XYZ file of C-alpha atoms in Angstrom:
205
model
C 0.575 17.198 12.221
C 1.439 13.534 12.453
C 0.726 10.178 10.806
C -2.837 9.200 11.706
C -4.291 5.705 11.341
C -8.036 5.056 11.081
C -9.749 1.660 11.170
C -12.501 1.821 8.547
C -14.957 -0.498 6.821
C -16.628 0.033 3.448
C -20.344 0.831 3.722
C -22.904 -1.516 2.187
C -24.297 -0.338 -1.114
C -21.138 1.436 -2.298
C -19.326 -0.881 -4.720
C -17.170 1.503 -6.768
C -13.417 0.822 -6.511
C -11.426 3.165 -4.272
C -7.728 3.186 -5.121
C -4.974 3.940 -2.609
C -3.856 7.614 -2.672
C -7.196 8.669 -4.165
C -8.456 12.023 -2.892
C -11.109 11.494 -0.181
C -12.880 13.674 2.383
C -12.574 12.698 6.048
C -14.829 13.671 8.950
C -12.777 12.820 12.062
C -14.428 13.961 15.266
C -14.934 17.708 14.816
C -12.398 17.985 11.961
C -13.175 17.873 8.255
C -10.390 17.645 5.685
C -9.381 16.101 2.373
C -6.395 13.775 2.003
C -5.058 10.885 -0.077
C -4.823 7.825 2.206
C -2.956 4.576 1.818
C -4.617 1.340 2.984
C -2.969 -1.466 4.934
C -3.967 -4.702 6.639
C -5.297 -4.560 10.207
C -3.354 -7.470 11.729
C -0.994 -8.265 14.581
C 2.714 -7.737 13.999
C 5.119 -4.891 13.386
C 4.932 -4.668 9.577
C 1.730 -4.320 7.576
C 1.149 -5.044 3.885
C -0.245 -2.232 1.780
C -3.577 -2.773 0.026
C -3.861 -1.198 -3.416
C -7.652 -0.795 -3.132
C -10.200 -0.390 -0.351
C -11.442 -3.988 0.155
C -15.097 -4.871 -0.391
C -15.303 -6.747 2.927
C -13.539 -6.560 6.264
C -11.724 -3.745 8.013
C -8.644 -1.927 6.782
C -6.358 0.743 8.213
C -6.393 4.080 6.393
C -3.268 6.213 6.922
C -2.960 9.967 6.290
C -1.008 12.988 7.447
C -3.414 14.922 9.679
C -3.662 16.755 13.016
C -3.619 14.577 16.117
C -6.976 13.133 17.164
C -7.365 10.605 19.961
C -9.331 7.343 19.828
C -12.123 6.393 19.781
C -13.170 9.442 17.736
C -15.582 8.467 14.916
C -14.474 8.605 11.276
C -16.626 9.120 8.181
C -15.066 8.922 4.714
C -16.634 10.478 1.607
C -15.545 10.594 -2.008
C -15.315 13.818 -4.005
C -19.007 13.472 -4.960
C -19.955 13.550 -1.247
C -21.003 9.885 -1.257
C -20.364 8.011 1.986
C -17.613 5.462 1.284
C -16.582 4.051 4.673
C -17.051 4.460 8.412
C -14.841 3.651 11.372
C -12.847 5.144 14.218
C -9.398 6.483 15.085
C -6.818 3.731 15.691
C -3.726 5.710 16.714
C -1.316 8.517 15.876
C 1.847 6.506 15.259
C 4.559 7.511 12.756
C 6.488 4.299 13.557
C 3.825 1.961 12.097
C 5.604 0.352 9.122
C 3.552 -0.104 5.940
C 5.261 -2.025 3.133
C 4.427 -2.546 -0.534
C 5.180 -5.959 -2.020
C 6.886 -6.222 -5.421
C 7.596 -9.548 -7.159
C 10.500 -9.819 -9.621
C 10.398 -12.777 -12.013
C 12.915 -14.555 -14.228
C 13.096 -17.672 -16.386
C 15.480 -20.661 -16.533
C 17.988 -20.397 -19.370
C 20.124 -23.494 -18.635
C 19.300 -26.258 -16.148
C 21.835 -28.699 -14.706
C 20.587 -30.761 -11.770
C 20.007 -28.366 -8.840
C 21.904 -25.530 -10.506
C 20.321 -23.240 -13.090
C 21.165 -20.116 -15.050
C 18.358 -17.560 -14.717
C 17.776 -14.603 -17.034
C 15.376 -11.630 -17.382
C 15.142 -10.971 -13.615
C 18.008 -8.463 -13.706
C 19.843 -6.747 -16.528
C 23.166 -5.763 -14.985
C 25.751 -7.326 -12.699
C 25.512 -4.747 -9.888
C 21.819 -5.460 -9.275
C 22.505 -9.191 -8.942
C 25.219 -8.574 -6.355
C 22.955 -6.181 -4.438
C 20.027 -8.632 -4.202
C 22.168 -11.744 -3.712
C 21.101 -12.325 -0.042
C 17.373 -12.413 -0.934
C 15.730 -15.856 -1.164
C 14.318 -17.122 -4.460
C 11.233 -19.266 -4.983
C 9.493 -20.768 -8.007
C 5.870 -21.241 -8.978
C 6.357 -25.005 -8.712
C 7.462 -24.733 -5.082
C 11.273 -24.789 -5.287
C 13.436 -22.644 -2.989
C 16.903 -21.357 -3.738
C 19.407 -18.518 -3.708
C 21.701 -16.613 -6.048
C 25.202 -18.076 -6.229
C 26.963 -15.643 -8.563
C 26.389 -13.343 -11.561
C 27.427 -14.511 -15.027
C 28.640 -11.904 -17.489
C 27.423 -8.309 -17.541
C 23.893 -8.614 -18.964
C 21.902 -9.948 -16.014
C 22.394 -13.718 -16.221
C 22.998 -15.376 -12.859
C 23.786 -18.821 -11.520
C 21.318 -20.022 -8.873
C 21.083 -23.131 -6.700
C 17.741 -24.672 -5.705
C 16.549 -27.501 -3.464
C 15.660 -29.569 -6.538
C 15.899 -29.576 -10.323
C 13.805 -26.922 -12.049
C 11.395 -27.562 -14.880
C 11.879 -25.681 -18.120
C 8.428 -24.062 -17.847
C 8.979 -22.903 -14.250
C 9.208 -19.231 -13.242
C 11.717 -17.968 -10.680
C 10.468 -15.188 -8.382
C 11.862 -12.852 -5.738
C 9.767 -10.931 -3.204
C 10.835 -7.375 -2.448
C 9.259 -5.041 0.105
C 9.425 -1.249 0.177
C 8.209 1.041 2.927
C 5.545 3.478 1.708
C 4.110 6.703 3.094
C 0.894 8.632 2.397
C 0.924 11.811 0.313
C 1.459 15.075 2.162
C -1.662 16.821 0.839
C -3.753 17.526 3.946
C -6.299 20.230 3.139
C -8.798 21.404 5.787
C -12.362 21.858 4.535
C -14.090 24.915 5.979
C -17.879 24.735 6.167
C -19.728 28.033 6.387
C -22.731 27.820 8.667
C -26.197 28.012 7.170
C -26.992 30.963 9.440
C -24.102 33.004 8.065
C -25.117 32.176 4.498
C -28.681 33.308 5.124
C -27.429 36.516 6.760
C -25.206 37.305 3.774
C -28.075 36.678 1.359
C -30.293 39.095 3.286
C -27.607 41.785 3.225
C -27.192 41.388 -0.525
C -30.946 41.707 -1.067
C -31.061 44.913 0.990
């Protein structure tokens, strides 16, 4: 067992949303199994952003825990109703491929004085502010800044930006967390039609 990555594309005519970690059935080469994949962008680089849904257009990388299979083995993906969802091929068996989920924290200006502002509602205790102090801040109006120091014990913090904020602006912080697929690999055994017919004949006799 290892971390398998498949490059897949949604089939035309299937428009229902497919959420990440939804139970799907995979036909990979001669193997058939069910698993809950996570989706990520198929781009160059060493870190790849997680997609929360299977996109309507373009290719995406589907990642599951499964037995090793070598490219370019074909991949067919079905939902639990046996409808064909996507097709593709094996990309690689690489547990070092980093998939990250993006989370955006937001806060609001409480007091504004030139390039310095007091921000609230992003954090609610002093320890969190100190922990995330090195992370860059940005606003919806295009300002960039950083945390200077926490104020008090209830999550207020003093921040410095490259310009004066507007009262209606929103201060944001991007956070990224590495994610992994669910460990729920389940092989699907298919009884041959010949064996089924033979069993039916024996029961009739």
